[in-house]
Backbone as a chain_set.jsonl record, in Angstrom:
{"seq": "XXXXXXXXXXXXXXXXXXXXXXXXXXXXXXXXXXXXXXXXXXXXXXXXXXXXXXXXXXXXXXXXXXXXXXXXXXXXXXXXXXXXXXXXXXXXXXXXXXXXXXXXXXXXXXXXXXXXXXXXXXXXXXXXXXXXXXXX", "coords": {"N": [[-71.37, 35.676, 9.398], [-69.988, 38.81, 8.292], [-71.557, 40.414, 6.852], [-73.846, 41.904, 7.55], [-72.902, 43.603, 9.384], [-71.992, 46.906, 10.254], [-69.228, 48.343, 8.624], [-65.939, 49.726, 8.116], [-63.311, 51.258, 6.22], [-60.324, 52.656, 7.111], [-57.954, 55.232, 6.54], [-54.351, 55.363, 6.86], [-52.699, 57.641, 7.012], [-49.449, 59.02, 7.11], [-48.18, 56.829, 8.112], [-45.849, 55.816, 6.841], [-43.914, 57.823, 7.4], [-43.832, 57.638, 10.17], [-42.911, 54.976, 10.531], [-40.413, 55.231, 9.305], [-39.207, 56.955, 11.128], [-38.832, 55.243, 13.196], [-36.971, 53.354, 12.494], [-34.542, 52.813, 13.665], [-35.206, 51.202, 15.682], [-36.229, 52.398, 17.868], [-39.14, 53.494, 19.476], [-40.987, 51.836, 18.33], [-42.407, 48.798, 19.097], [-42.545, 46.547, 17.454], [-40.54, 47.007, 15.485], [-38.331, 47.221, 17.133], [-38.108, 44.616, 18.051], [-37.546, 43.265, 15.613], [-35.1, 44.468, 14.898], [-33.52, 43.567, 17.003], [-33.571, 40.806, 16.435], [-32.247, 40.814, 13.977], [-29.733, 41.684, 14.764], [-28.979, 39.445, 16.044], [-28.363, 37.871, 13.941], [-30.385, 36.923, 12.276], [-31.575, 36.094, 9.212], [-34.09, 36.168, 7.948], [-35.387, 38.144, 9.38], [-33.822, 40.284, 8.63], [-34.449, 40.489, 5.913], [-37.189, 41.163, 6.063], [-36.945, 43.608, 7.42], [-35.442, 45.17, 5.601], [-37.231, 45.303, 3.465], [-39.413, 46.656, 4.617], [-38.167, 49.034, 5.346], [-37.591, 50.04, 2.805], [-40.207, 50.438, 1.81], [-41.142, 52.368, 3.619], [-39.382, 54.512, 3.214], [-39.469, 54.917, 0.532], [-37.426, 54.159, -1.082], [-35.605, 51.917, -3.177], [-34.752, 48.504, -2.204], [-31.478, 47.352, -1.096], [-29.554, 46.304, -3.845], [-31.725, 46.216, -5.527], [-33.38, 47.721, -8.294], [-35.754, 49.102, -8.451], [-38.575, 50.104, -6.431], [-40.733, 47.748, -6.011], [-43.505, 45.422, -6.595], [-42.617, 43.04, -5.394], [-41.181, 43.888, -3.169], [-43.178, 45.011, -1.551], [-44.643, 42.702, -1.1], [-42.769, 41.057, 0.242], [-42.378, 42.569, 2.516], [-44.823, 42.578, 3.718], [-45.786, 40.958, 6.059], [-44.552, 42.198, 8.305], [-45.144, 44.883, 7.804], [-47.911, 44.964, 8.108], [-48.136, 44.443, 10.841], [-46.856, 46.721, 11.839], [-48.581, 48.657, 10.866], [-50.85, 48.087, 12.365], [-49.858, 48.608, 14.931], [-49.379, 51.343, 14.712], [-51.975, 52.266, 14.103], [-53.216, 51.718, 16.477], [-52.288, 53.645, 18.115], [-49.58, 53.657, 18.476], [-47.785, 55.526, 17.616], [-47.717, 57.471, 19.481], [-49.174, 60.253, 21.365], [-49.143, 62.5, 19.694], [-49.386, 61.481, 17.225], [-51.782, 60.245, 16.718], [-54.025, 58.493, 14.727], [-56.284, 60.223, 13.015], [-58.624, 59.498, 11.559], [-58.993, 56.783, 12.17], [-59.251, 56.987, 14.915], [-61.6, 58.446, 15.095], [-63.524, 56.589, 14.164], [-63.191, 54.649, 16.142], [-63.963, 55.972, 18.496], [-66.595, 56.006, 18.031], [-67.383, 53.515, 18.662], [-66.389, 51.476, 17.067], [-64.416, 48.619, 16.196], [-61.027, 47.745, 15.609], [-60.354, 45.359, 13.218], [-58.741, 44.235, 11.251], [-55.755, 44.599, 9.234], [-55.542, 45.89, 6.027], [-53.649, 45.014, 3.443], [-52.064, 46.905, 0.901], [-54.458, 48.211, 0.166], [-55.049, 50.606, -0.93], [-53.596, 51.69, -3.7], [-52.736, 54.007, -4.89], [-50.301, 56.332, -6.04], [-49.676, 58.463, -4.326], [-50.76, 57.615, -1.868], [-49.343, 55.275, -1.405], [-46.884, 56.399, -0.849], [-47.481, 57.707, 1.5], [-48.58, 55.815, 3.292], [-47.802, 53.298, 2.553], [-49.758, 51.878, 1.326], [-51.396, 50.515, 3.104], [-54.449, 49.968, 4.888], [-56.921, 50.269, 7.527], [-59.285, 47.94, 8.609], [-62.385, 48.206, 10.117], [-64.954, 47.077, 12.314], [-68.308, 47.463, 13.479]], "CA": [[-70.791, 36.555, 8.378], [-69.975, 40.221, 8.671], [-72.315, 41.122, 5.832], [-74.805, 42.84, 8.127], [-72.223, 44.453, 10.358], [-71.405, 48.117, 9.666], [-67.778, 48.288, 8.625], [-65.289, 50.892, 7.526], [-61.876, 51.22, 5.938], [-59.746, 53.941, 7.488], [-56.598, 55.418, 6.02], [-53.276, 55.457, 7.849], [-51.755, 58.657, 6.539], [-48.328, 59.265, 8.014], [-47.573, 55.562, 8.545], [-44.468, 55.713, 6.328], [-43.049, 58.747, 8.147], [-43.66, 57.078, 11.515], [-42.025, 53.81, 10.432], [-39.056, 55.734, 9.025], [-38.664, 57.529, 12.371], [-38.595, 54.142, 14.151], [-36.12, 52.329, 11.878], [-33.433, 52.455, 14.565], [-35.748, 50.319, 16.706], [-36.783, 53.216, 18.948], [-40.477, 54.03, 19.242], [-41.882, 50.794, 17.826], [-42.102, 47.475, 19.661], [-42.345, 45.601, 16.348], [-39.222, 47.23, 14.881], [-37.316, 46.904, 18.147], [-37.987, 43.164, 18.025], [-36.878, 42.878, 14.362], [-33.708, 44.924, 14.987], [-32.843, 42.62, 17.904], [-33.401, 39.543, 15.704], [-31.199, 41.045, 12.97], [-28.437, 41.74, 15.462], [-28.679, 38.053, 16.36], [-27.998, 37.169, 12.715], [-31.576, 36.345, 11.644], [-31.674, 36.564, 7.819], [-35.487, 36.477, 7.63], [-35.651, 39.447, 9.987], [-33.129, 41.273, 7.8], [-35.246, 40.62, 4.692], [-38.387, 41.932, 6.441], [-36.53, 44.966, 7.772], [-35.045, 45.896, 4.391], [-38.438, 45.564, 2.683], [-40.182, 47.682, 5.318], [-37.406, 50.287, 5.218], [-37.797, 50.509, 1.428], [-41.588, 50.94, 1.702], [-41.265, 53.584, 4.437], [-38.562, 55.618, 2.69], [-39.678, 55.051, -0.907], [-36.164, 53.848, -1.764], [-35.472, 50.469, -3.423], [-33.88, 47.733, -1.32], [-30.124, 47.129, -1.628], [-29.514, 45.315, -4.916], [-32.923, 46.342, -6.36], [-33.388, 48.982, -9.03], [-37.013, 49.804, -8.217], [-39.43, 49.694, -5.324], [-41.804, 47.089, -6.749], [-44.472, 44.539, -5.93], [-41.904, 42.054, -4.581], [-40.824, 44.522, -1.9], [-44.411, 45.096, -0.745], [-44.996, 41.328, -0.715], [-41.804, 40.591, 1.247], [-42.525, 43.352, 3.739], [-46.215, 42.555, 4.19], [-46.053, 40.499, 7.439], [-44.118, 43.209, 9.264], [-45.85, 46.136, 7.524], [-49.247, 44.866, 8.716], [-47.955, 44.596, 12.297], [-46.548, 48.129, 12.078], [-49.818, 49.399, 10.603], [-51.72, 47.907, 13.541], [-49.232, 49.331, 16.052], [-49.613, 52.765, 14.431], [-53.418, 52.508, 14.204], [-53.612, 51.616, 17.883], [-51.701, 54.75, 18.865], [-48.158, 53.409, 18.715], [-47.0, 56.711, 17.291], [-47.773, 58.437, 20.577], [-50.336, 61.146, 21.332], [-49.066, 63.464, 18.596], [-49.563, 60.805, 15.94], [-53.004, 59.445, 16.695], [-54.587, 58.535, 13.38], [-57.573, 60.856, 13.281], [-59.744, 58.763, 10.978], [-59.164, 55.564, 12.97], [-59.728, 57.435, 16.231], [-62.998, 58.838, 14.907], [-64.326, 55.364, 14.128], [-63.097, 53.941, 17.426], [-64.766, 56.671, 19.499], [-67.981, 55.664, 17.712], [-67.645, 52.133, 19.038], [-65.923, 50.495, 16.09], [-63.225, 47.88, 16.601], [-60.077, 47.364, 14.564], [-60.365, 43.908, 13.03], [-57.691, 43.745, 10.355], [-55.039, 45.512, 8.36], [-55.705, 45.506, 4.619], [-52.419, 45.369, 2.752], [-52.237, 47.452, -0.453], [-55.872, 48.507, -0.057], [-55.061, 51.794, -1.786], [-52.276, 51.666, -4.351], [-52.413, 55.267, -5.566], [-48.901, 56.689, -5.775], [-49.629, 59.348, -3.164], [-51.037, 56.866, -0.648], [-48.203, 54.371, -1.178], [-45.831, 57.208, -0.219], [-47.903, 58.118, 2.833], [-48.917, 54.709, 4.201], [-47.424, 52.006, 1.991], [-50.954, 51.218, 0.805], [-52.163, 49.807, 4.14], [-55.601, 50.601, 5.524], [-57.468, 49.54, 8.663], [-60.689, 47.551, 8.535], [-63.052, 48.245, 11.417], [-66.342, 46.624, 12.38], [-69.085, 47.969, 14.603]], "C": [[-70.851, 37.996, 8.845], [-70.768, 41.064, 7.677], [-73.236, 42.179, 6.39], [-74.141, 43.877, 9.027], [-71.693, 45.721, 9.689], [-69.877, 48.014, 9.722], [-67.211, 49.496, 7.91], [-63.841, 50.554, 7.212], [-61.337, 52.603, 6.272], [-58.317, 54.04, 6.968], [-55.612, 55.612, 7.169], [-52.232, 56.47, 7.381], [-50.678, 58.899, 7.584], [-47.638, 57.999, 8.495], [-46.115, 55.462, 8.086], [-43.508, 56.591, 7.132], [-42.789, 58.212, 9.55], [-42.707, 55.883, 11.483], [-40.591, 54.264, 10.205], [-38.411, 56.274, 10.303], [-38.307, 56.454, 13.39], [-37.597, 53.109, 13.646], [-34.926, 51.932, 12.739], [-33.912, 51.544, 15.697], [-36.34, 51.079, 17.878], [-38.182, 53.68, 18.568], [-41.47, 53.025, 18.694], [-41.47, 49.453, 18.406], [-41.795, 46.473, 18.558], [-40.955, 45.757, 15.738], [-38.102, 46.931, 15.862], [-37.04, 45.398, 18.138], [-37.213, 42.687, 16.786], [-35.395, 43.263, 14.395], [-32.905, 43.983, 15.895], [-32.59, 41.286, 17.211], [-32.29, 39.667, 14.658], [-29.817, 41.035, 13.611], [-28.004, 40.344, 15.885], [-28.388, 37.218, 15.122], [-29.164, 36.53, 11.965], [-31.772, 36.93, 10.24], [-33.105, 36.923, 7.426], [-35.858, 37.854, 8.173], [-35.019, 40.551, 9.138], [-33.913, 41.543, 6.511], [-36.502, 41.464, 4.96], [-38.029, 43.391, 6.677], [-36.205, 45.774, 6.52], [-36.256, 46.235, 3.525], [-39.245, 46.706, 3.305], [-39.482, 49.045, 5.231], [-37.614, 50.894, 3.823], [-39.194, 51.11, 1.259], [-41.712, 52.284, 2.426], [-40.549, 54.773, 3.809], [-38.794, 55.869, 1.202], [-38.429, 54.775, -1.719], [-36.058, 52.341, -1.984], [-34.539, 49.801, -2.416], [-32.489, 47.632, -1.931], [-30.165, 46.038, -2.705], [-30.754, 45.325, -5.803], [-32.912, 47.695, -7.052], [-34.648, 49.799, -8.737], [-37.681, 49.284, -6.955], [-40.667, 49.085, -5.968], [-42.646, 46.167, -5.905], [-43.794, 43.535, -5.0], [-41.541, 42.601, -3.214], [-42.041, 44.597, -0.989], [-44.813, 43.711, -0.24], [-44.065, 40.835, 0.408], [-41.989, 41.314, 2.58], [-43.874, 43.203, 4.415], [-46.4, 42.088, 5.64], [-45.691, 41.553, 8.491], [-44.876, 44.515, 9.061], [-47.234, 46.121, 8.169], [-49.166, 45.012, 10.232], [-47.683, 46.057, 12.653], [-47.798, 48.988, 11.875], [-50.756, 49.3, 11.805], [-51.166, 48.69, 14.732], [-49.51, 50.832, 15.919], [-51.092, 53.105, 14.639], [-53.882, 52.511, 15.653], [-52.918, 52.661, 18.753], [-50.24, 54.587, 19.173], [-47.281, 54.602, 18.439], [-46.997, 57.748, 18.394], [-48.916, 59.421, 20.362], [-50.316, 62.136, 20.175], [-49.398, 62.819, 17.255], [-50.759, 59.874, 15.951], [-53.628, 59.607, 15.316], [-56.032, 59.0, 13.493], [-58.757, 60.044, 12.752], [-60.047, 57.494, 11.775], [-59.776, 55.933, 14.318], [-61.216, 57.796, 16.171], [-63.904, 57.61, 14.922], [-64.339, 54.671, 15.493], [-63.912, 54.641, 18.51], [-66.249, 56.438, 19.237], [-68.247, 54.169, 17.889], [-67.207, 51.086, 18.032], [-64.611, 49.877, 16.557], [-62.335, 47.621, 15.4], [-60.114, 45.848, 14.422], [-59.223, 43.406, 12.161], [-56.977, 44.898, 9.683], [-55.225, 44.999, 6.936], [-54.46, 45.974, 3.878], [-52.727, 45.833, 1.332], [-53.709, 47.676, -0.797], [-56.032, 49.718, -0.963], [-53.671, 51.908, -2.401], [-52.01, 52.922, -5.183], [-51.004, 55.683, -5.141], [-48.766, 57.508, -4.488], [-49.812, 58.559, -1.862], [-49.947, 55.834, -0.355], [-47.089, 55.132, -0.462], [-46.177, 57.552, 1.219], [-48.035, 56.941, 3.798], [-48.554, 53.338, 3.652], [-48.622, 51.193, 1.527], [-51.851, 50.59, 1.852], [-53.327, 50.639, 4.659], [-56.094, 49.708, 6.661], [-58.917, 49.194, 8.399], [-61.254, 47.532, 9.96], [-64.482, 47.744, 11.282], [-67.01, 47.265, 13.584], [-69.635, 46.789, 15.387]], "O": [[-71.67, 38.354, 9.692], [-70.657, 42.29, 7.669], [-73.404, 43.239, 5.786], [-74.742, 44.892, 9.382], [-71.015, 45.634, 8.665], [-69.311, 47.641, 10.75], [-67.919, 50.199, 7.189], [-63.23, 49.691, 7.843], [-61.84, 53.607, 5.768], [-57.573, 53.06, 6.959], [-55.985, 55.974, 8.285], [-51.036, 56.183, 7.36], [-50.956, 58.974, 8.781], [-46.633, 58.068, 9.203], [-45.247, 55.067, 8.863], [-42.419, 56.151, 7.501], [-41.675, 58.313, 10.064], [-41.8, 55.787, 12.311], [-39.664, 53.751, 10.831], [-37.218, 56.077, 10.534], [-37.568, 56.715, 14.339], [-37.392, 52.087, 14.299], [-34.363, 50.85, 12.57], [-33.128, 51.159, 16.564], [-36.898, 50.47, 18.791], [-38.393, 54.198, 17.471], [-42.662, 53.317, 18.599], [-40.331, 49.017, 18.236], [-40.895, 45.644, 18.7], [-40.266, 44.765, 15.499], [-37.043, 46.441, 15.469], [-35.889, 44.965, 18.206], [-36.341, 41.823, 16.884], [-34.537, 42.487, 13.975], [-31.76, 43.645, 15.596], [-31.522, 40.695, 17.374], [-31.493, 38.747, 14.475], [-28.866, 40.461, 13.079], [-26.815, 40.082, 16.064], [-28.189, 36.007, 15.219], [-28.946, 35.679, 11.103], [-32.094, 38.109, 10.091], [-33.322, 37.864, 6.664], [-36.551, 38.63, 7.515], [-35.606, 41.616, 8.951], [-34.025, 42.689, 6.074], [-36.834, 42.361, 4.186], [-38.713, 44.297, 6.2], [-36.633, 46.92, 6.386], [-36.317, 47.307, 2.924], [-39.702, 47.609, 2.603], [-40.133, 50.076, 5.062], [-37.79, 52.105, 3.681], [-39.35, 52.163, 0.641], [-42.316, 53.222, 1.906], [-41.04, 55.9, 3.859], [-38.378, 56.897, 0.667], [-38.364, 55.111, -2.902], [-36.382, 51.563, -1.087], [-33.653, 50.442, -1.85], [-32.327, 47.803, -3.14], [-30.746, 44.973, -2.492], [-30.841, 44.53, -6.739], [-32.489, 48.696, -6.473], [-34.62, 51.029, -8.769], [-37.395, 48.185, -6.479], [-41.553, 49.809, -6.422], [-42.529, 46.124, -4.68], [-44.329, 43.211, -3.94], [-41.582, 41.88, -2.217], [-41.955, 44.286, 0.2], [-45.264, 43.56, 0.895], [-44.526, 40.268, 1.399], [-41.78, 40.732, 3.644], [-44.058, 43.644, 5.55], [-47.108, 42.753, 6.396], [-46.436, 41.768, 9.447], [-45.218, 45.188, 10.033], [-47.683, 47.132, 8.71], [-50.033, 45.637, 10.842], [-48.209, 46.572, 13.639], [-48.037, 49.933, 12.626], [-51.373, 50.285, 12.212], [-51.914, 49.352, 15.451], [-49.837, 51.501, 16.899], [-51.421, 54.108, 15.273], [-54.824, 53.218, 16.012], [-52.952, 52.575, 19.98], [-49.701, 55.287, 20.03], [-46.167, 54.697, 18.955], [-46.353, 58.79, 18.27], [-49.55, 59.426, 19.306], [-51.375, 62.57, 19.721], [-49.66, 63.511, 16.271], [-50.76, 58.841, 15.282], [-53.744, 60.719, 14.802], [-56.894, 58.279, 13.997], [-59.777, 59.92, 13.43], [-61.208, 57.171, 12.026], [-60.698, 55.274, 14.797], [-61.981, 57.486, 17.084], [-64.925, 57.592, 15.609], [-65.372, 54.171, 15.937], [-64.498, 53.972, 19.362], [-67.074, 56.65, 20.126], [-69.207, 53.627, 17.341], [-67.61, 49.927, 18.13], [-63.803, 50.525, 17.222], [-62.818, 47.316, 14.31], [-59.925, 45.13, 15.403], [-58.782, 42.268, 12.317], [-57.499, 46.008, 9.572], [-55.08, 43.804, 6.679], [-54.239, 47.172, 3.704], [-53.549, 45.232, 0.641], [-54.152, 47.373, -1.904], [-57.027, 49.843, -1.677], [-52.694, 52.188, -1.707], [-51.163, 52.909, -6.076], [-50.577, 55.414, -4.018], [-47.87, 57.279, -3.676], [-49.112, 58.799, -0.878], [-49.659, 55.549, 0.807], [-46.428, 54.587, 0.422], [-45.29, 57.677, 2.064], [-47.658, 57.04, 4.965], [-48.953, 52.32, 4.218], [-48.53, 49.977, 1.354], [-52.962, 50.167, 1.531], [-53.21, 51.85, 4.846], [-55.727, 48.536, 6.744], [-59.699, 50.058, 8.005], [-60.684, 46.931, 10.871], [-65.137, 47.962, 10.262], [-66.359, 47.57, 14.583], [-70.327, 46.981, 16.386]]}, "num_chains": 1, "name": "protein.A"}
């Protein structure tokens, strides 16, 4: 069990802005892969992409009136991959997540992405609610 292991939850501020900047498939391996699948006619990829785009931009998906729980649920598999990519420095040197970096320089390892760990309105806008769980 990890009960005795020191652990931390780190925020991923700026995740939404980074994802939005990568929606064309440039700058993110995960989004590049999804965009390629969509271009090949993959409907599941399109559903994931539209959900993630909605979370990143704060705009409802096509045909939806609001950005709601269903969008976060549908986007979760891809959002967690993007969160990990971002947490591991996928945003490039200018977008290193300071809190995650701080824990990692102290010997902590990223173990999981926690979806909707913080559902405050401000944090949903900044990071889509995702946080990083780290263990020492």
